[in-house]
PDB file of C-alpha atoms in Angstrom:
ATOM      1  CA  GLU A   1     101.145 101.593 -22.803  1.00 70.00           C
ATOM      2  CA  THR A   2      98.292 103.082 -24.821  1.00 72.00           C
ATOM      3  CA  GLY A   3      96.126 104.168 -21.911  1.00 86.00           C
ATOM      4  CA  VAL A   4      93.343 101.885 -23.115  1.00 93.00           C
ATOM      5  CA  THR A   5      92.372  99.336 -20.487  1.00 95.00           C
ATOM      6  CA  GLN A   6      90.179  96.281 -20.902  1.00 97.00           C
ATOM      7  CA  SER A   7      88.627  93.856 -18.472  1.00 96.00           C
ATOM      8  CA  PRO A   8      88.550  91.022 -17.853  1.00 97.00           C
ATOM      9  CA  THR A   9      91.788  89.859 -19.472  1.00 97.00           C
ATOM     10  CA  HIS A  10      90.735  86.217 -19.681  1.00 97.00           C
ATOM     11  CA  LEU A  11      87.436  84.459 -19.247  1.00 97.00           C
ATOM     12  CA  ILE A  12      85.848  81.109 -19.938  1.00 98.00           C
ATOM     13  CA  LYS A  13      82.179  80.670 -20.769  1.00 98.00           C
ATOM     14  CA  THR A  14      79.989  77.869 -22.040  1.00 98.00           C
ATOM     15  CA  ARG A  15      77.816  77.822 -25.122  1.00 98.00           C
ATOM     16  CA  GLY A  16      74.594  79.775 -24.755  1.00 98.00           C
ATOM     17  CA  GLN A  17      75.885  82.041 -22.007  1.00 98.00           C
ATOM     18  CA  GLN A  18      76.232  85.796 -22.208  1.00 98.00           C
ATOM     19  CA  VAL A  19      79.365  87.882 -21.695  1.00 98.00           C
ATOM     20  CA  THR A  20      80.131  91.574 -21.108  1.00 98.00           C
ATOM     21  CA  LEU A  21      83.562  92.996 -21.870  1.00 98.00           C
ATOM     22  CA  ARG A  22      84.627  96.456 -20.742  1.00 98.00           C
ATOM     23  CA  CYS A  23      86.952  99.113 -22.086  1.00 96.00           C
ATOM     24  CA  SER A  24      88.217 102.451 -20.829  1.00 92.00           C
ATOM     25  CA  SER A  25      89.549 104.569 -23.628  1.00 85.00           C
ATOM     26  CA  GLN A  26      92.549 106.862 -23.606  1.00 78.00           C
ATOM     27  CA  SER A  27      91.898 110.279 -22.155  1.00 76.00           C
ATOM     28  CA  GLY A  28      90.510 112.631 -24.798  1.00 76.00           C
ATOM     29  CA  HIS A  29      89.522 109.868 -27.211  1.00 81.00           C
ATOM     30  CA  ASN A  30      85.813 109.963 -27.963  1.00 83.00           C
ATOM     31  CA  THR A  31      85.759 107.172 -30.533  1.00 88.00           C
ATOM     32  CA  VAL A  32      85.887 103.533 -29.515  1.00 92.00           C
ATOM     33  CA  SER A  33      85.835 100.514 -31.786  1.00 94.00           C
ATOM     34  CA  TRP A  34      85.795  96.804 -31.061  1.00 97.00           C
ATOM     35  CA  TYR A  35      87.569  94.095 -33.011  1.00 98.00           C
ATOM     36  CA  GLN A  36      87.514  90.309 -32.842  1.00 98.00           C
ATOM     37  CA  GLN A  37      90.763  88.477 -33.503  1.00 98.00           C
ATOM     38  CA  ALA A  38      90.554  84.726 -33.946  1.00 97.00           C
ATOM     39  CA  LEU A  39      93.718  82.683 -33.593  1.00 94.00           C
ATOM     40  CA  GLY A  40      96.017  83.146 -36.588  1.00 93.00           C
ATOM     41  CA  GLN A  41      93.817  85.847 -38.115  1.00 95.00           C
ATOM     42  CA  GLY A  42      93.871  89.608 -38.322  1.00 97.00           C
ATOM     43  CA  PRO A  43      91.445  91.661 -36.250  1.00 98.00           C
ATOM     44  CA  GLN A  44      87.927  91.977 -37.659  1.00 97.00           C
ATOM     45  CA  PHE A  45      85.840  95.100 -37.087  1.00 96.00           C
ATOM     46  CA  ILE A  46      82.750  94.539 -34.956  1.00 97.00           C
ATOM     47  CA  PHE A  47      81.452  98.086 -34.494  1.00 95.00           C
ATOM     48  CA  GLN A  48      82.382 101.634 -33.568  1.00 93.00           C
ATOM     49  CA  TYR A  49      80.915 104.113 -31.109  1.00 92.00           C
ATOM     50  CA  TYR A  50      81.219 107.853 -31.442  1.00 87.00           C
ATOM     51  CA  ARG A  51      79.662 110.173 -28.865  1.00 86.00           C
ATOM     52  CA  GLU A  52      77.618 107.300 -27.394  1.00 90.00           C
ATOM     53  CA  GLU A  53      76.107 106.266 -30.727  1.00 91.00           C
ATOM     54  CA  GLU A  54      76.955 103.238 -32.857  1.00 91.00           C
ATOM     55  CA  ASN A  55      78.049 104.725 -36.161  1.00 87.00           C
ATOM     56  CA  GLY A  56      79.406 101.705 -38.000  1.00 90.00           C
ATOM     57  CA  ARG A  57      79.105  97.966 -37.831  1.00 93.00           C
ATOM     58  CA  GLY A  58      80.936  95.050 -39.375  1.00 93.00           C
ATOM     59  CA  ASN A  59      79.559  91.692 -40.453  1.00 94.00           C
ATOM     60  CA  PHE A  60      78.527  90.485 -37.010  1.00 97.00           C
ATOM     61  CA  PRO A  61      75.069  89.279 -35.931  1.00 97.00           C
ATOM     62  CA  PRO A  62      72.799  91.318 -33.618  1.00 97.00           C
ATOM     63  CA  ARG A  63      73.759  89.181 -30.625  1.00 98.00           C
ATOM     64  CA  PHE A  64      76.898  91.324 -30.601  1.00 98.00           C
ATOM     65  CA  SER A  65      75.887  94.646 -29.079  1.00 97.00           C
ATOM     66  CA  GLY A  66      77.586  97.508 -27.340  1.00 96.00           C
ATOM     67  CA  LEU A  67      77.335 100.703 -25.383  1.00 96.00           C
ATOM     68  CA  GLN A  68      79.397 103.809 -24.952  1.00 94.00           C
ATOM     69  CA  PHE A  69      79.058 105.912 -21.820  1.00 92.00           C
ATOM     70  CA  PRO A  70      79.402 109.682 -21.351  1.00 90.00           C
ATOM     71  CA  ASN A  71      82.989 109.219 -20.119  1.00 87.00           C
ATOM     72  CA  TYR A  72      83.687 107.404 -23.452  1.00 87.00           C
ATOM     73  CA  SER A  73      84.196 104.023 -21.807  1.00 92.00           C
ATOM     74  CA  SER A  74      82.496 101.175 -23.616  1.00 95.00           C
ATOM     75  CA  GLU A  75      81.049  97.699 -23.268  1.00 97.00           C
ATOM     76  CA  LEU A  76      80.751  94.818 -25.695  1.00 98.00           C
ATOM     77  CA  ASN A  77      77.992  92.323 -24.985  1.00 98.00           C
ATOM     78  CA  VAL A  78      77.689  88.962 -26.675  1.00 98.00           C
ATOM     79  CA  ASN A  79      74.568  86.860 -26.144  1.00 98.00           C
ATOM     80  CA  ALA A  80      73.992  83.170 -26.860  1.00 98.00           C
ATOM     81  CA  LEU A  81      77.693  82.403 -27.073  1.00 98.00           C
ATOM     82  CA  GLU A  82      78.885  79.994 -29.738  1.00 98.00           C
ATOM     83  CA  LEU A  83      82.121  78.032 -29.924  1.00 98.00           C
ATOM     84  CA  ASP A  84      83.306  80.254 -32.804  1.00 97.00           C
ATOM     85  CA  ASP A  85      83.098  83.293 -30.544  1.00 98.00           C
ATOM     86  CA  SER A  86      86.309  82.119 -28.895  1.00 98.00           C
ATOM     87  CA  ALA A  87      88.786  84.878 -29.737  1.00 98.00           C
ATOM     88  CA  LEU A  88      90.728  87.876 -28.505  1.00 98.00           C
ATOM     89  CA  TYR A  89      88.434  90.900 -28.275  1.00 98.00           C
ATOM     90  CA  LEU A  90      90.229  94.164 -28.777  1.00 98.00           C
ATOM     91  CA  CYS A  91      89.033  97.619 -27.902  1.00 96.00           C
ATOM     92  CA  ALA A  92      90.632 100.534 -29.730  1.00 94.00           C
ATOM     93  CA  SER A  93      90.284 104.232 -29.157  1.00 90.00           C
ATOM     94  CA  SER A  94      91.260 107.071 -31.436  1.00 85.00           C
ATOM     95  CA  PHE A  95      91.635 110.827 -31.431  1.00 76.00           C
ATOM     96  CA  PRO A  96      88.617 113.038 -31.859  1.00 62.00           C
ATOM     97  CA  GLY A  97      87.486 113.179 -35.430  1.00 58.00           C
ATOM     98  CA  LEU A  98      86.792 110.358 -37.767  1.00 53.00           C
ATOM     99  CA  ASN A  99      88.471 108.724 -40.732  1.00 53.00           C
ATOM    100  CA  THR A 100      91.741 107.972 -39.047  1.00 71.00           C
ATOM    101  CA  GLY A 101      93.184 104.494 -38.873  1.00 79.00           C
ATOM    102  CA  GLU A 102      95.573 105.410 -36.093  1.00 86.00           C
ATOM    103  CA  LEU A 103      94.086 103.247 -33.397  1.00 91.00           C
ATOM    104  CA  PHE A 104      95.290 102.664 -29.861  1.00 92.00           C
ATOM    105  CA  PHE A 105      94.485  99.147 -28.748  1.00 95.00           C
ATOM    106  CA  GLY A 106      93.959  97.798 -25.274  1.00 96.00           C
ATOM    107  CA  GLU A 107      95.560  94.510 -24.297  1.00 95.00           C
ATOM    108  CA  GLY A 108      92.394  92.634 -25.108  1.00 97.00           C
ATOM    109  CA  SER A 109      90.020  90.192 -23.463  1.00 98.00           C
ATOM    110  CA  ARG A 110      90.616  86.577 -24.380  1.00 97.00           C
ATOM    111  CA  LEU A 111      87.331  84.686 -24.429  1.00 98.00           C
ATOM    112  CA  THR A 112      87.138  80.925 -24.514  1.00 98.00           C
ATOM    113  CA  VAL A 113      83.761  79.325 -25.162  1.00 98.00           C
ATOM    114  CA  LEU A 114      83.442  75.657 -24.216  1.00 97.00           C
TER     115      LEU A 114
ATOM    116  CA  GLN B   1      84.096  92.539 -49.990  1.00 80.00           C
ATOM    117  CA  LYS B   2      87.264  94.555 -49.470  1.00 88.00           C
ATOM    118  CA  GLU B   3      90.284  92.386 -48.805  1.00 94.00           C
ATOM    119  CA  VAL B   4      93.863  92.727 -47.653  1.00 97.00           C
ATOM    120  CA  GLU B   5      96.278  89.931 -48.469  1.00 97.00           C
ATOM    121  CA  GLN B   6      99.526  89.062 -46.761  1.00 96.00           C
ATOM    122  CA  ASN B   7     101.821  86.068 -46.801  1.00 92.00           C
ATOM    123  CA  SER B   8     101.478  84.472 -43.374  1.00 89.00           C
ATOM    124  CA  GLY B   9     105.151  83.478 -43.270  1.00 89.00           C
ATOM    125  CA  PRO B  10     107.135  82.835 -41.239  1.00 95.00           C
ATOM    126  CA  LEU B  11     109.682  85.145 -42.787  1.00 96.00           C
ATOM    127  CA  SER B  12     113.062  84.352 -41.302  1.00 97.00           C
ATOM    128  CA  VAL B  13     115.938  86.833 -41.615  1.00 97.00           C
ATOM    129  CA  PRO B  14     119.327  87.020 -39.898  1.00 98.00           C
ATOM    130  CA  GLU B  15     120.059  89.772 -37.434  1.00 98.00           C
ATOM    131  CA  GLY B  16     121.229  92.923 -39.212  1.00 97.00           C
ATOM    132  CA  ALA B  17     119.522  92.094 -42.507  1.00 98.00           C
ATOM    133  CA  ILE B  18     116.659  93.930 -44.199  1.00 98.00           C
ATOM    134  CA  ALA B  19     113.230  92.384 -43.690  1.00 98.00           C
ATOM    135  CA  SER B  20     110.717  93.034 -46.454  1.00 97.00           C
ATOM    136  CA  LEU B  21     107.024  92.538 -45.739  1.00 98.00           C
ATOM    137  CA  ASN B  22     104.384  92.848 -48.427  1.00 97.00           C
ATOM    138  CA  CYS B  23     100.664  93.417 -48.668  1.00 97.00           C
ATOM    139  CA  THR B  24      98.103  93.812 -51.455  1.00 97.00           C
ATOM    140  CA  TYR B  25      94.611  95.262 -51.212  1.00 97.00           C
ATOM    141  CA  SER B  26      91.519  94.902 -53.339  1.00 95.00           C
ATOM    142  CA  ASP B  27      89.830  98.325 -53.214  1.00 93.00           C
ATOM    143  CA  ARG B  28      91.428 100.681 -55.718  1.00 92.00           C
ATOM    144  CA  GLY B  29      89.818 103.644 -53.959  1.00 90.00           C
ATOM    145  CA  SER B  30      91.616 103.051 -50.651  1.00 91.00           C
ATOM    146  CA  GLN B  31      93.437 106.101 -49.345  1.00 90.00           C
ATOM    147  CA  SER B  32      95.029 105.252 -45.991  1.00 92.00           C
ATOM    148  CA  PHE B  33      97.343 102.405 -45.106  1.00 95.00           C
ATOM    149  CA  PHE B  34      98.879 101.236 -41.861  1.00 96.00           C
ATOM    150  CA  TRP B  35     101.328  98.747 -40.464  1.00 97.00           C
ATOM    151  CA  TYR B  36     100.733  97.370 -36.990  1.00 97.00           C
ATOM    152  CA  ARG B  37     103.121  95.173 -35.040  1.00 98.00           C
ATOM    153  CA  GLN B  38     101.758  92.483 -32.738  1.00 98.00           C
ATOM    154  CA  TYR B  39     103.979  90.586 -30.342  1.00 97.00           C
ATOM    155  CA  SER B  40     102.815  87.127 -29.331  1.00 95.00           C
ATOM    156  CA  GLY B  41     100.045  87.394 -26.757  1.00 92.00           C
ATOM    157  CA  LYS B  42      99.878  91.167 -27.045  1.00 94.00           C
ATOM    158  CA  SER B  43      97.692  93.677 -28.848  1.00 96.00           C
ATOM    159  CA  PRO B  44      98.531  95.437 -32.140  1.00 97.00           C
ATOM    160  CA  GLU B  45     100.654  98.580 -32.007  1.00 96.00           C
ATOM    161  CA  LEU B  46     100.780 101.138 -34.816  1.00 94.00           C
ATOM    162  CA  ILE B  47     104.245 101.540 -36.289  1.00 95.00           C
ATOM    163  CA  MET B  48     103.704 103.229 -39.666  1.00 95.00           C
ATOM    164  CA  SER B  49     101.050 105.146 -41.571  1.00 93.00           C
ATOM    165  CA  ILE B  50     101.222 106.017 -45.264  1.00 95.00           C
ATOM    166  CA  TYR B  51      98.766 107.982 -47.365  1.00 92.00           C
ATOM    167  CA  SER B  52     100.467 108.840 -50.652  1.00 90.00           C
ATOM    168  CA  ASN B  53     102.528 107.012 -53.237  1.00 92.00           C
ATOM    169  CA  GLY B  54     106.202 106.619 -52.467  1.00 94.00           C
ATOM    170  CA  ASP B  55     108.167 106.016 -49.303  1.00 95.00           C
ATOM    171  CA  GLN B  56     107.572 107.020 -45.708  1.00 95.00           C
ATOM    172  CA  GLU B  57     110.515 106.552 -43.385  1.00 96.00           C
ATOM    173  CA  ASP B  58     110.663 106.437 -39.581  1.00 96.00           C
ATOM    174  CA  GLY B  59     113.935 105.290 -38.103  1.00 97.00           C
ATOM    175  CA  ARG B  60     114.653 101.745 -39.241  1.00 97.00           C
ATOM    176  CA  PHE B  61     111.188 101.407 -40.785  1.00 98.00           C
ATOM    177  CA  THR B  62     110.180 102.399 -44.310  1.00 98.00           C
ATOM    178  CA  ALA B  63     106.663 102.008 -45.641  1.00 97.00           C
ATOM    179  CA  GLN B  64     106.186 101.993 -49.402  1.00 97.00           C
ATOM    180  CA  LEU B  65     102.935 102.541 -51.266  1.00 97.00           C
ATOM    181  CA  ASN B  66     102.118 101.924 -54.909  1.00 96.00           C
ATOM    182  CA  LYS B  67      98.452 102.675 -55.521  1.00 94.00           C
ATOM    183  CA  ALA B  68      98.590 101.723 -59.189  1.00 94.00           C
ATOM    184  CA  SER B  69      99.670  98.215 -58.225  1.00 95.00           C
ATOM    185  CA  GLN B  70      97.559  98.221 -55.018  1.00 96.00           C
ATOM    186  CA  TYR B  71     100.622  97.243 -53.077  1.00 96.00           C
ATOM    187  CA  VAL B  72     102.019  98.273 -49.692  1.00 97.00           C
ATOM    188  CA  SER B  73     105.292  97.130 -48.208  1.00 97.00           C
ATOM    189  CA  LEU B  74     107.264  97.548 -45.008  1.00 98.00           C
ATOM    190  CA  LEU B  75     111.041  97.428 -44.898  1.00 98.00           C
ATOM    191  CA  ILE B  76     112.851  96.951 -41.612  1.00 98.00           C
ATOM    192  CA  ARG B  77     116.536  97.782 -41.827  1.00 98.00           C
ATOM    193  CA  ASP B  78     119.152  96.331 -39.461  1.00 98.00           C
ATOM    194  CA  SER B  79     116.623  93.783 -38.170  1.00 98.00           C
ATOM    195  CA  GLN B  80     116.911  92.916 -34.490  1.00 97.00           C
ATOM    196  CA  PRO B  81     115.617  89.870 -32.594  1.00 97.00           C
ATOM    197  CA  SER B  82     113.254  92.276 -30.820  1.00 97.00           C
ATOM    198  CA  ASP B  83     111.578  92.899 -34.192  1.00 98.00           C
ATOM    199  CA  SER B  84     110.318  89.304 -34.162  1.00 98.00           C
ATOM    200  CA  ALA B  85     106.547  89.660 -34.200  1.00 98.00           C
ATOM    201  CA  THR B  86     103.527  89.464 -36.483  1.00 98.00           C
ATOM    202  CA  TYR B  87     103.166  92.466 -38.780  1.00 98.00           C
ATOM    203  CA  LEU B  88      99.613  93.357 -39.728  1.00 98.00           C
ATOM    204  CA  CYS B  89      98.850  95.397 -42.823  1.00 98.00           C
ATOM    205  CA  ALA B  90      95.654  97.445 -42.525  1.00 97.00           C
ATOM    206  CA  VAL B  91      93.666  99.565 -44.947  1.00 95.00           C
ATOM    207  CA  ALA B  92      91.122 102.172 -43.911  1.00 91.00           C
ATOM    208  CA  ASP B  93      87.643 101.304 -45.086  1.00 88.00           C
ATOM    209  CA  GLY B  94      86.751 104.948 -45.644  1.00 79.00           C
ATOM    210  CA  GLY B  95      83.307 106.318 -44.959  1.00 75.00           C
ATOM    211  CA  ALA B  96      82.208 107.610 -41.594  1.00 73.00           C
ATOM    212  CA  THR B  97      84.149 105.267 -39.339  1.00 79.00           C
ATOM    213  CA  ASN B  98      87.713 104.455 -38.389  1.00 81.00           C
ATOM    214  CA  LYS B  99      87.154 100.882 -39.558  1.00 89.00           C
ATOM    215  CA  LEU B 100      90.308  99.125 -40.621  1.00 93.00           C
ATOM    216  CA  ILE B 101      90.485  96.040 -42.782  1.00 96.00           C
ATOM    217  CA  PHE B 102      93.389  93.901 -41.613  1.00 97.00           C
ATOM    218  CA  GLY B 103      95.343  91.231 -43.363  1.00 97.00           C
ATOM    219  CA  THR B 104      96.099  87.986 -41.571  1.00 97.00           C
ATOM    220  CA  GLY B 105      99.598  89.208 -40.718  1.00 97.00           C
ATOM    221  CA  THR B 106     103.107  88.041 -41.545  1.00 97.00           C
ATOM    222  CA  LEU B 107     105.161  86.404 -38.816  1.00 97.00           C
ATOM    223  CA  LEU B 108     108.726  87.728 -38.828  1.00 98.00           C
ATOM    224  CA  ALA B 109     111.480  85.804 -37.082  1.00 98.00           C
ATOM    225  CA  VAL B 110     114.862  87.530 -36.761  1.00 98.00           C
ATOM    226  CA  GLN B 111     117.591  85.012 -36.057  1.00 96.00           C
ATOM    227  CA  PRO B 112     120.477  86.129 -33.769  1.00 94.00           C
TER     228      PRO B 112
END
């Protein structure tokens, strides 16, 4: 158990809909990042939040957006869902300070877009 | 575009044998390297970190780094069926984030 919790664990949406995924980071971790893992692939970096600000973003379109709250929990929002958005969405928290790849992942939210 | 390459496998080894997993990376300036284990249907779990050339050992696991060859490997000694999982090699992107660049993972199957 990493102490990182995500909800919901599974969800099904249709094309064009919007989805919000939630993450509570491990106590004391002020950095949260989100990854997308398609079937048979490695996780791909979506973005990172540090002290409530987005401070890094991967190659994902603007319809992927996020928030971090004062208690360091986080949300990932995806608008105008496409079939290719079907994936496991992983939230990862890390110790204070940057430039560490020692991430603690939640169990993920598996999104299916029909 | 920074890349991390792994053989997708499956790599099949008998119980008790040494499993050798390999990874290459494209960015010569990379400094930090990680191995994550992912059981089927679960999330990745960090098992090894390595930052300098040579070997880093932790129990049955040894990570090896050769920056000149841009090559990282993971050795698992005395492999157990419980080691059967996908092993993800990851390289830190550097800069101001904790962004990791992952390979596609190698599926390891340890046969009893």
